[in-house]
PDB file of C-alpha atoms in Angstrom:
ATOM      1  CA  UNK A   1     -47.829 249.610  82.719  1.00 85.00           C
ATOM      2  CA  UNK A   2     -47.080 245.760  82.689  1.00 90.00           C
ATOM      3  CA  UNK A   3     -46.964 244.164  79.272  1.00 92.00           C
ATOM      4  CA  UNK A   4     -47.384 240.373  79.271  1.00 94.00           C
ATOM      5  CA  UNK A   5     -46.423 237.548  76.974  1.00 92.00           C
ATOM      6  CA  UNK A   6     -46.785 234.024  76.557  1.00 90.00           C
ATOM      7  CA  UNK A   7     -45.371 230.740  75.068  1.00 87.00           C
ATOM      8  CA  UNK A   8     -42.542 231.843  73.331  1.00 88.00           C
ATOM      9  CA  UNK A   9     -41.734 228.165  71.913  1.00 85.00           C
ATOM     10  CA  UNK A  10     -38.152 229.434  70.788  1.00 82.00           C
ATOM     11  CA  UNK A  11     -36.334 226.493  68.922  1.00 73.00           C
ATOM     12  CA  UNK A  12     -33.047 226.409  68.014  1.00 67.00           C
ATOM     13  CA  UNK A  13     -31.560 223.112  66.053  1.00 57.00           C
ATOM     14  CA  UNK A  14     -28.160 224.286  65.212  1.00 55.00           C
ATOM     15  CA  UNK A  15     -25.350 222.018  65.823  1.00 47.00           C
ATOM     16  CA  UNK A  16     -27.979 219.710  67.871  1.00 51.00           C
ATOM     17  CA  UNK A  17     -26.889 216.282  67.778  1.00 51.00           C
ATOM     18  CA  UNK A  18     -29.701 213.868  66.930  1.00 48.00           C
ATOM     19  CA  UNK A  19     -28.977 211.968  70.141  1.00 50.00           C
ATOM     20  CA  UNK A  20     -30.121 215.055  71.936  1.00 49.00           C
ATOM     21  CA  UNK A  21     -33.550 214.037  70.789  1.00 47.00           C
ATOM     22  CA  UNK A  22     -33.416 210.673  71.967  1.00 47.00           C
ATOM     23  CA  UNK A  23     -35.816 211.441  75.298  1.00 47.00           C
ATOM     24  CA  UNK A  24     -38.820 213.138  76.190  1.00 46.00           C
ATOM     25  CA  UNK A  25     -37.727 216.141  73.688  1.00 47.00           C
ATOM     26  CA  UNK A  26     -38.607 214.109  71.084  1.00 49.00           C
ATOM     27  CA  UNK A  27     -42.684 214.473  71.717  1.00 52.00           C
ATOM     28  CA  UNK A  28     -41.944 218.222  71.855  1.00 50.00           C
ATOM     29  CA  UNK A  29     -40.070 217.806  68.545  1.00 52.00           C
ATOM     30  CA  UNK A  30     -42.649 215.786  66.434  1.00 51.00           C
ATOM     31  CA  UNK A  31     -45.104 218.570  68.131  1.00 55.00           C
ATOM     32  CA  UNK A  32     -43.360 221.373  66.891  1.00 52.00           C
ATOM     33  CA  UNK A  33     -43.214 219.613  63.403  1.00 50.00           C
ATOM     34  CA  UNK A  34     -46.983 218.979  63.206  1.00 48.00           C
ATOM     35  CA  UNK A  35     -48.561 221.942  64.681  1.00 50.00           C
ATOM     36  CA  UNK A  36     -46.966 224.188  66.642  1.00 50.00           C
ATOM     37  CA  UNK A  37     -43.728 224.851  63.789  1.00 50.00           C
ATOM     38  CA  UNK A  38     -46.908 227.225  61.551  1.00 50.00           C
ATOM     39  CA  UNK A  39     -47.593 229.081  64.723  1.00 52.00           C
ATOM     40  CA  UNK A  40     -44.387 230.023  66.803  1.00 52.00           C
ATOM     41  CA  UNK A  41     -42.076 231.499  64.565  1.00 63.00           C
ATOM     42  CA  UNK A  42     -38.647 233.680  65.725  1.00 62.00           C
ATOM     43  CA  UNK A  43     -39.839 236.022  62.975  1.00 77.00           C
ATOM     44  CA  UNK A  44     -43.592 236.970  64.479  1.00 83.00           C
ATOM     45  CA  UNK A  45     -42.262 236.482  68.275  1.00 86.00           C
ATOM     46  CA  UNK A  46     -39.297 239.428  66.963  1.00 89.00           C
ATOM     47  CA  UNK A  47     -42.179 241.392  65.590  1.00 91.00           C
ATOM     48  CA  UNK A  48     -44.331 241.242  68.761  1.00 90.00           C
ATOM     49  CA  UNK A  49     -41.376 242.220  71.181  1.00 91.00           C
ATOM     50  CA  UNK A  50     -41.096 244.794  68.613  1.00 92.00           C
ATOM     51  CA  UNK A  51     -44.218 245.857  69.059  1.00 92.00           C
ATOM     52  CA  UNK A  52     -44.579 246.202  73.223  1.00 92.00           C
ATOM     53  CA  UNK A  53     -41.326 247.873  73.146  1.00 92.00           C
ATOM     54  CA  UNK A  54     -43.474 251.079  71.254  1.00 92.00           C
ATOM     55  CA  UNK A  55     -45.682 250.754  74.307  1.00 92.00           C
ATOM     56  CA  UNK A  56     -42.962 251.721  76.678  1.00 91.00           C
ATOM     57  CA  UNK A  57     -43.765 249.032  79.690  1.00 91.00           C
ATOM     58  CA  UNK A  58     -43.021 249.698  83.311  1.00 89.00           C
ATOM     59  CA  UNK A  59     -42.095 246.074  82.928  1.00 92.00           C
ATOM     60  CA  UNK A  60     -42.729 243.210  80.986  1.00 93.00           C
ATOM     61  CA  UNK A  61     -43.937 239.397  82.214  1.00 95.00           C
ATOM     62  CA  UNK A  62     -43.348 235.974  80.382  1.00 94.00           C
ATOM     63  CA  UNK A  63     -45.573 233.500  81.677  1.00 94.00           C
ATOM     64  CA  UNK A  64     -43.572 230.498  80.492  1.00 87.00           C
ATOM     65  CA  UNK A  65     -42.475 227.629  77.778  1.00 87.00           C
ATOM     66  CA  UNK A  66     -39.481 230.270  76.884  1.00 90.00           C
ATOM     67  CA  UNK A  67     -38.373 227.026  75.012  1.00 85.00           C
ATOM     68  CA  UNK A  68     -39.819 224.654  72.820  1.00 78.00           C
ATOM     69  CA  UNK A  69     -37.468 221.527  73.158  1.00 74.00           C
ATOM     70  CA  UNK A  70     -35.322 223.275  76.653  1.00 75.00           C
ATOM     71  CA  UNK A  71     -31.996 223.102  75.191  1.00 80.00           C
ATOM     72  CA  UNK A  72     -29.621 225.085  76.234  1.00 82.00           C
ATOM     73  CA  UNK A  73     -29.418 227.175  72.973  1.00 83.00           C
ATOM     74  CA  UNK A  74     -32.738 228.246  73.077  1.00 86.00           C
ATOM     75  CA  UNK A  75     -32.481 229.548  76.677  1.00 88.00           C
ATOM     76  CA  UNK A  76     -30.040 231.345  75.430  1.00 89.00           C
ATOM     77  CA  UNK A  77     -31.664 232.799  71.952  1.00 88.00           C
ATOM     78  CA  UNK A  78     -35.053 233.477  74.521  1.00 90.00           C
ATOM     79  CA  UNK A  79     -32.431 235.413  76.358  1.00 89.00           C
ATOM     80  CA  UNK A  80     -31.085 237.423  73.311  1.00 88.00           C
ATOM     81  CA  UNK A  81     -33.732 237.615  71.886  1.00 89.00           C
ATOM     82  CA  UNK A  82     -35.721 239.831  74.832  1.00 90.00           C
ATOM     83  CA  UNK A  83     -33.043 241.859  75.626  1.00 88.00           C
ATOM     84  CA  UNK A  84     -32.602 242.809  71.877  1.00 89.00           C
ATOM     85  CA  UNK A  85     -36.395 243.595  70.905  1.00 91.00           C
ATOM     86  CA  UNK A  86     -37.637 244.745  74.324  1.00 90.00           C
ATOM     87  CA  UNK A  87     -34.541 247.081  74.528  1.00 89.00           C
ATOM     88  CA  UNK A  88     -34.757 246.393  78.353  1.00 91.00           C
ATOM     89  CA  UNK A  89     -32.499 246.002  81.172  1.00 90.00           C
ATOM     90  CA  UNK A  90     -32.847 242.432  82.704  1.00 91.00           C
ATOM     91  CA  UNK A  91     -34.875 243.734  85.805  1.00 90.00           C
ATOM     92  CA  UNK A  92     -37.090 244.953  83.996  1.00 92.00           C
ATOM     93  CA  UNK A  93     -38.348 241.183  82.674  1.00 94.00           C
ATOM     94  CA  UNK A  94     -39.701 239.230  84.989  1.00 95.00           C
ATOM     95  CA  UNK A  95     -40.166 235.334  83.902  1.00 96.00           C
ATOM     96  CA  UNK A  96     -41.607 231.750  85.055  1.00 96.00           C
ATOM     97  CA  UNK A  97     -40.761 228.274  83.915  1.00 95.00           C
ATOM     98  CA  UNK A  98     -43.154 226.485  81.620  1.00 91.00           C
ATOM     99  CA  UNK A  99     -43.485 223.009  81.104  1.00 87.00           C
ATOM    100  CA  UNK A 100     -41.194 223.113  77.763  1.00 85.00           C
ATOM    101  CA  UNK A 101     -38.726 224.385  79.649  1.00 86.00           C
ATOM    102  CA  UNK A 102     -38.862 221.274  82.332  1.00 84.00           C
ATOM    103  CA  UNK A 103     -38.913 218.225  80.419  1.00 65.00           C
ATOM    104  CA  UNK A 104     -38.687 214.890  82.232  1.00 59.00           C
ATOM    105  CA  UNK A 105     -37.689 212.036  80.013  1.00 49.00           C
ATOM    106  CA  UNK A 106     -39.095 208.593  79.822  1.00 50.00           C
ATOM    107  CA  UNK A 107     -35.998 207.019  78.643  1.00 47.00           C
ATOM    108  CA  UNK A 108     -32.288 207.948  78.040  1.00 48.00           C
ATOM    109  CA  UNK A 109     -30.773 208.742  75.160  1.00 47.00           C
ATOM    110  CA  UNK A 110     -26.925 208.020  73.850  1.00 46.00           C
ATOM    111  CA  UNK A 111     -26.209 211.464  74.130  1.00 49.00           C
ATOM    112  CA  UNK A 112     -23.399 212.366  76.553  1.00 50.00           C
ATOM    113  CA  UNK A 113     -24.151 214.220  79.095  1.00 56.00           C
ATOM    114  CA  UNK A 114     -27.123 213.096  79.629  1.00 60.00           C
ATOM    115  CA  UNK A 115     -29.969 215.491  80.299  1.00 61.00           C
ATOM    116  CA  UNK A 116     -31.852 214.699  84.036  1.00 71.00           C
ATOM    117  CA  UNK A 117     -34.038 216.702  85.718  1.00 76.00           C
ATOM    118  CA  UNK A 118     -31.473 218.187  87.891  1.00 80.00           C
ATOM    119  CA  UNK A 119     -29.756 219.382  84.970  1.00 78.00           C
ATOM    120  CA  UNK A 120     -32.792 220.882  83.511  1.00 80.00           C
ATOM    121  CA  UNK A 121     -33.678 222.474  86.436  1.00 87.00           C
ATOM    122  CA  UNK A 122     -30.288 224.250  86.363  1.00 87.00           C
ATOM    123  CA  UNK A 123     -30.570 225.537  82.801  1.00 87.00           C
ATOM    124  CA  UNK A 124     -34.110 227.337  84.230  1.00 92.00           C
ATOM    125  CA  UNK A 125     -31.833 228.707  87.323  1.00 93.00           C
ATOM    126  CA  UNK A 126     -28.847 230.024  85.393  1.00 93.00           C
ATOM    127  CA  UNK A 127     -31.428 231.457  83.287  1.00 92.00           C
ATOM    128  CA  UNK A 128     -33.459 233.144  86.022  1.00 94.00           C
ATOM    129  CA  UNK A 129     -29.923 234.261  87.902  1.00 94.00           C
ATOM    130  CA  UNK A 130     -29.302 236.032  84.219  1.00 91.00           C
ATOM    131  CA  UNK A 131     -32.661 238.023  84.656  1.00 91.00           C
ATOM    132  CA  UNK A 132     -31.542 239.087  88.334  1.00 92.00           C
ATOM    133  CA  UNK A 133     -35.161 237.063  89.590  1.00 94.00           C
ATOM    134  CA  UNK A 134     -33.059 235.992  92.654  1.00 92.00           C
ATOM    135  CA  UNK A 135     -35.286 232.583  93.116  1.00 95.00           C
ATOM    136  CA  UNK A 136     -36.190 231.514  96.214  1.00 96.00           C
ATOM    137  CA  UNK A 137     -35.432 227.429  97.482  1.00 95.00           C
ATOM    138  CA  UNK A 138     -39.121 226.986  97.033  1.00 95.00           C
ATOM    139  CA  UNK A 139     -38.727 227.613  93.036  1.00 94.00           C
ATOM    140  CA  UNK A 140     -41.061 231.367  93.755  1.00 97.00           C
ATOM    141  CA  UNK A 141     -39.367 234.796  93.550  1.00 98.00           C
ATOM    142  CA  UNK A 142     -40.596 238.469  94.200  1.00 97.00           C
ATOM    143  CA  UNK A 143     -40.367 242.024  92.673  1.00 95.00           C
ATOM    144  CA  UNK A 144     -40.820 245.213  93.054  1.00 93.00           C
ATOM    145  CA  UNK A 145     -41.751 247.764  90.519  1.00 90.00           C
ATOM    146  CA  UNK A 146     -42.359 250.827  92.671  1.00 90.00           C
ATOM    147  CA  UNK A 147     -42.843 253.249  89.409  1.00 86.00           C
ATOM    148  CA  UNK A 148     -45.913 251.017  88.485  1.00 87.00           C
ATOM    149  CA  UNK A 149     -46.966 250.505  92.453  1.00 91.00           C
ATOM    150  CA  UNK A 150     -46.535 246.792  91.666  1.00 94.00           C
ATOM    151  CA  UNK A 151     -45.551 243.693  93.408  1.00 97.00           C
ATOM    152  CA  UNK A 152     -44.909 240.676  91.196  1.00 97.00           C
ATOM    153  CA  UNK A 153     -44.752 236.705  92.464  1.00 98.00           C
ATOM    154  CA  UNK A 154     -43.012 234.489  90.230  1.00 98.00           C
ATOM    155  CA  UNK A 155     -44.294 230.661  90.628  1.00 98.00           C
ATOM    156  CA  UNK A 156     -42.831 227.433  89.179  1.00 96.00           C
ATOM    157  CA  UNK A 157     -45.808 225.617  88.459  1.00 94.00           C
ATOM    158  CA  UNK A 158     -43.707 222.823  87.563  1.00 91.00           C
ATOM    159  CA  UNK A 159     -41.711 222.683  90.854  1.00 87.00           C
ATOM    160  CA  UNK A 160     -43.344 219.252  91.244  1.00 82.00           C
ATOM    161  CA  UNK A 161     -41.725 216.207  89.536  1.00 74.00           C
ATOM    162  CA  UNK A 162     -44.104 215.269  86.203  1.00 67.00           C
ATOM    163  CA  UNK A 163     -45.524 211.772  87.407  1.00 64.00           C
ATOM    164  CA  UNK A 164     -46.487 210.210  84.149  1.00 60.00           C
ATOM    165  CA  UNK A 165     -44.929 210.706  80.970  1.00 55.00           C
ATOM    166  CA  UNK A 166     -47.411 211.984  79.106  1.00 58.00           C
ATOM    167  CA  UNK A 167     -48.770 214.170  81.946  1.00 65.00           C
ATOM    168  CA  UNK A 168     -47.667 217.609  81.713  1.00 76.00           C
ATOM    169  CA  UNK A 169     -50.219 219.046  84.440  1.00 86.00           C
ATOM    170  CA  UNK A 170     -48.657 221.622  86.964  1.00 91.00           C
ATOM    171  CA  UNK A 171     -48.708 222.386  91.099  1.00 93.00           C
ATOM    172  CA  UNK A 172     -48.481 225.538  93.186  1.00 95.00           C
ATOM    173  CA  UNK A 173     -47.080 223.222  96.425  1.00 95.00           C
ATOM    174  CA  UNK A 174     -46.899 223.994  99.719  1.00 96.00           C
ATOM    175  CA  UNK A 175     -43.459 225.972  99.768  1.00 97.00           C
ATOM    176  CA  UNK A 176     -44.696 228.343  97.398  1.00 97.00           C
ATOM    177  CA  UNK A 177     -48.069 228.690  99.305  1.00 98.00           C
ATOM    178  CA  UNK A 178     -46.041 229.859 102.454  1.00 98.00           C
ATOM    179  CA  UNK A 179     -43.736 232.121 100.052  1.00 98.00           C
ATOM    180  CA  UNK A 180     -46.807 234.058  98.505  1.00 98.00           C
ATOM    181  CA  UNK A 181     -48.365 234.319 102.269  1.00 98.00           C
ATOM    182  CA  UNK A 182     -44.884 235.454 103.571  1.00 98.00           C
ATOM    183  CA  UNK A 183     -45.167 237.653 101.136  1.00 98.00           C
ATOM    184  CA  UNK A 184     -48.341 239.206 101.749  1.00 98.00           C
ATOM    185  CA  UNK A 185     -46.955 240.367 105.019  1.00 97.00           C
ATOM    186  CA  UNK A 186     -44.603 242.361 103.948  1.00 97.00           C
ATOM    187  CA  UNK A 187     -45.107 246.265 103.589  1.00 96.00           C
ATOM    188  CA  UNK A 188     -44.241 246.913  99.790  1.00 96.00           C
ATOM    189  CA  UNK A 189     -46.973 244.325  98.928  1.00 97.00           C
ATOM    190  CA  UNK A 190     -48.935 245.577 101.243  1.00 96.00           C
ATOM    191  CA  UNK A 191     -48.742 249.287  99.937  1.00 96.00           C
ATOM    192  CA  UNK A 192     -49.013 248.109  96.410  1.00 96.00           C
ATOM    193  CA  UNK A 193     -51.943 248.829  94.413  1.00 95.00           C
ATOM    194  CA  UNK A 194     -51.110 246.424  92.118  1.00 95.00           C
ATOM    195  CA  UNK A 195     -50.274 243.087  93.456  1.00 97.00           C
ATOM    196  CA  UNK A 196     -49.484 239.996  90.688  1.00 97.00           C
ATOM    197  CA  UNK A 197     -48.953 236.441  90.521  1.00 98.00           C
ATOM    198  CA  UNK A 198     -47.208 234.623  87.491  1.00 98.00           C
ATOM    199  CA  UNK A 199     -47.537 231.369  86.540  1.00 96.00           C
ATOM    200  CA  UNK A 200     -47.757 228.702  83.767  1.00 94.00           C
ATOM    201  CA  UNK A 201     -50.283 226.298  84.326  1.00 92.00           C
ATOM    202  CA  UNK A 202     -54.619 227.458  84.743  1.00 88.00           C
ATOM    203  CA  UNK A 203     -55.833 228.279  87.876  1.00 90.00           C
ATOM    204  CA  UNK A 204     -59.664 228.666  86.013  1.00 81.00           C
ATOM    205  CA  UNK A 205     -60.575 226.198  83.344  1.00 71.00           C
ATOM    206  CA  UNK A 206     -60.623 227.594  79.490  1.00 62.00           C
ATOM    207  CA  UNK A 207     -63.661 229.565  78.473  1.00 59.00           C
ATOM    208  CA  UNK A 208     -65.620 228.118  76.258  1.00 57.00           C
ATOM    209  CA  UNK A 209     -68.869 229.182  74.173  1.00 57.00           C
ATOM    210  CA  UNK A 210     -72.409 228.659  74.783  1.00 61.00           C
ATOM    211  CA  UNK A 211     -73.125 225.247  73.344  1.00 61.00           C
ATOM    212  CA  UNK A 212     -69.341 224.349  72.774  1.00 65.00           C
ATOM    213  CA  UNK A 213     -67.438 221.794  73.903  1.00 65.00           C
ATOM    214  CA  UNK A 214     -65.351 222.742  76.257  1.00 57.00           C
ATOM    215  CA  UNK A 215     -61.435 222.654  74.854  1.00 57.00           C
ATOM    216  CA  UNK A 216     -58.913 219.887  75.856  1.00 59.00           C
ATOM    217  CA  UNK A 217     -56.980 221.002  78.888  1.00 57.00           C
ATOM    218  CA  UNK A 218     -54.662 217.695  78.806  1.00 62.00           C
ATOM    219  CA  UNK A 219     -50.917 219.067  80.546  1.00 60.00           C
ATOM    220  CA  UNK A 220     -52.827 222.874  81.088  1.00 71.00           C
ATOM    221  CA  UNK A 221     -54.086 222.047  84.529  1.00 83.00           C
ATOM    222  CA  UNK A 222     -52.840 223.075  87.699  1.00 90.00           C
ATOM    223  CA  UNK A 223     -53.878 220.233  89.970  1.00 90.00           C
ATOM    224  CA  UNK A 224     -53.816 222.373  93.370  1.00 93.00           C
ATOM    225  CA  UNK A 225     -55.888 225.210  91.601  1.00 93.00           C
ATOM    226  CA  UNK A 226     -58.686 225.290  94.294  1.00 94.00           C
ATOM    227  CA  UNK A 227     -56.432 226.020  96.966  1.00 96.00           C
ATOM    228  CA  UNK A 228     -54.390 228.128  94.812  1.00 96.00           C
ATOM    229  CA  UNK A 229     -57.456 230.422  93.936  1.00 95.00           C
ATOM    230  CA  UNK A 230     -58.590 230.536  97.922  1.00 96.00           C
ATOM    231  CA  UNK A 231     -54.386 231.990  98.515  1.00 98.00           C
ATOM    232  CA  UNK A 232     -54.729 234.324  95.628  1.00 98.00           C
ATOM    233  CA  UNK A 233     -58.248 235.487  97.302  1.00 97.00           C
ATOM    234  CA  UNK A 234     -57.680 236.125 101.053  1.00 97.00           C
ATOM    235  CA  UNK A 235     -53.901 237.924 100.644  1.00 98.00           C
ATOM    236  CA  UNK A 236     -55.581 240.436  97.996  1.00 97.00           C
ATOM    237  CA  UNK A 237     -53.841 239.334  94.878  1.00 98.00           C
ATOM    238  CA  UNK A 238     -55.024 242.230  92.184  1.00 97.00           C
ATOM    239  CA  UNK A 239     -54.327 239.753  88.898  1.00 96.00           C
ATOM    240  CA  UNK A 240     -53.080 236.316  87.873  1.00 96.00           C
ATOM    241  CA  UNK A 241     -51.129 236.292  84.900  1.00 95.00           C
ATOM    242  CA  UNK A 242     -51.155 233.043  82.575  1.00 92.00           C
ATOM    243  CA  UNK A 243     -49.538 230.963  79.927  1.00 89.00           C
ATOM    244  CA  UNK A 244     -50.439 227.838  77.916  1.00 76.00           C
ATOM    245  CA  UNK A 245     -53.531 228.846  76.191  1.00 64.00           C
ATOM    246  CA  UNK A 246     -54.504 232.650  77.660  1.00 54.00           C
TER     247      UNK A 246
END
């Protein structure tokens, strides 16, 4: 049984200088502040862990934004905070970057050192090393969860530099294409009756109702999702586990 959660948003503030602020965090801050503060609390994100840890998971999957501002606290209170609730060992969590947790920054700030996306990226890697996911260069890792006759592909959908600063949307690549079809080949995934892909950004565009407009999917996109899909279909992927807005 795989148990699967999303968007975790964990902030932490304590002994944050206000400097820290002072780049592309700061959209994720005022953010927090007018919306997203009333619906990703620690409190109800305790209580939900709580909750999938009376199901007694095989394994449980985080499909990204661990982080609501990607400090380094909060990496570590995401961290904590699964072991603690889930009453897990690490390899039994498998996790994939979000866009919250891979800010670029459109300008500097005074504080010293000063964040980059290099740094960032290894706050997300020392994070991932914690959880055993043993990443590949391309950004992708796999697992095995022979108990649930599963094979699970981790994707950074956010492997590709953010182009624009207010444009959050998200790319498979061609590294991890060849990683999933390498993959594919292998005989675990091969034997596996259940074969699954996580990622952060939509490969299928939001439902909507009849009659509805259809919702805003500004920063939810992944912008190779055609391809993606076609990958997914011809090496027999079984399910494609989500974040964002599933």
């Amino acid at each position: 049984r795989i148990a699967h959660v999303s968007d975790l948003h964990l902030l932490t503030q304590d002994d944050v200088p206000l400097s820290r602020f002072l780049n592309k965090r700061v959209t994720g801050l005022l953010n927090l502040k007018l919306k997203r503060n009333q619906k990703h609390r620690p409190g109800h994100l305790a209580a939900v862990l709580r909750r999938v840890r009376t199901w007694a998971p095989d394994h449980v999957v985080v499909t990204g934004d661990l982080t609501n501002l990607a400090l380094e606290s909060e990496f570590e209170a995401v961290r904590e905070l699964l072991e603690t609730e889930l009453g897990m060992s690490p390899d039994q969590i498998s996790v994939v970057p979000g866009n919250h947790d891979l800010y670029m920054f459109p300008f500097s700030g005074s504080g010293r050192p000063r964040p980059t996306p290099e740094s960032k990226r290894a706050g997300w890697r020392a994070f991932a090393s914690a959880l055993g996911l043993g990443l590949h260069p391309s950004g992708a890792y796999v697992r095995h969860v022979p108990e649930a006759s599963c094979v699970l592909v981790g994707l950074d959908s956010c492997v590709r530099p953010q182009r624009r600063f207010f444009r959050h949307n998200g790319a498979i690549g061609a590294e991890q294409s060849a990683f999933v079809r390498a993959v594919s080949e292998t005989p675990e995934y091969r034997a596996a009756r259940h074969r699954l892909v996580l990622l952060h950004h939509h490969v299928v565009p939001l439902p909507h109702g009849v009659g509805r407009r259809a919702p805003s999917e500004i920063g939810m996109r992944l912008d190779d999702a055609e391809s993606a899909a076609r990958l997914f279909d011809e090496v027999g992927v079984t399910a494609v586990f989500m974040g964002i807005a599933t």
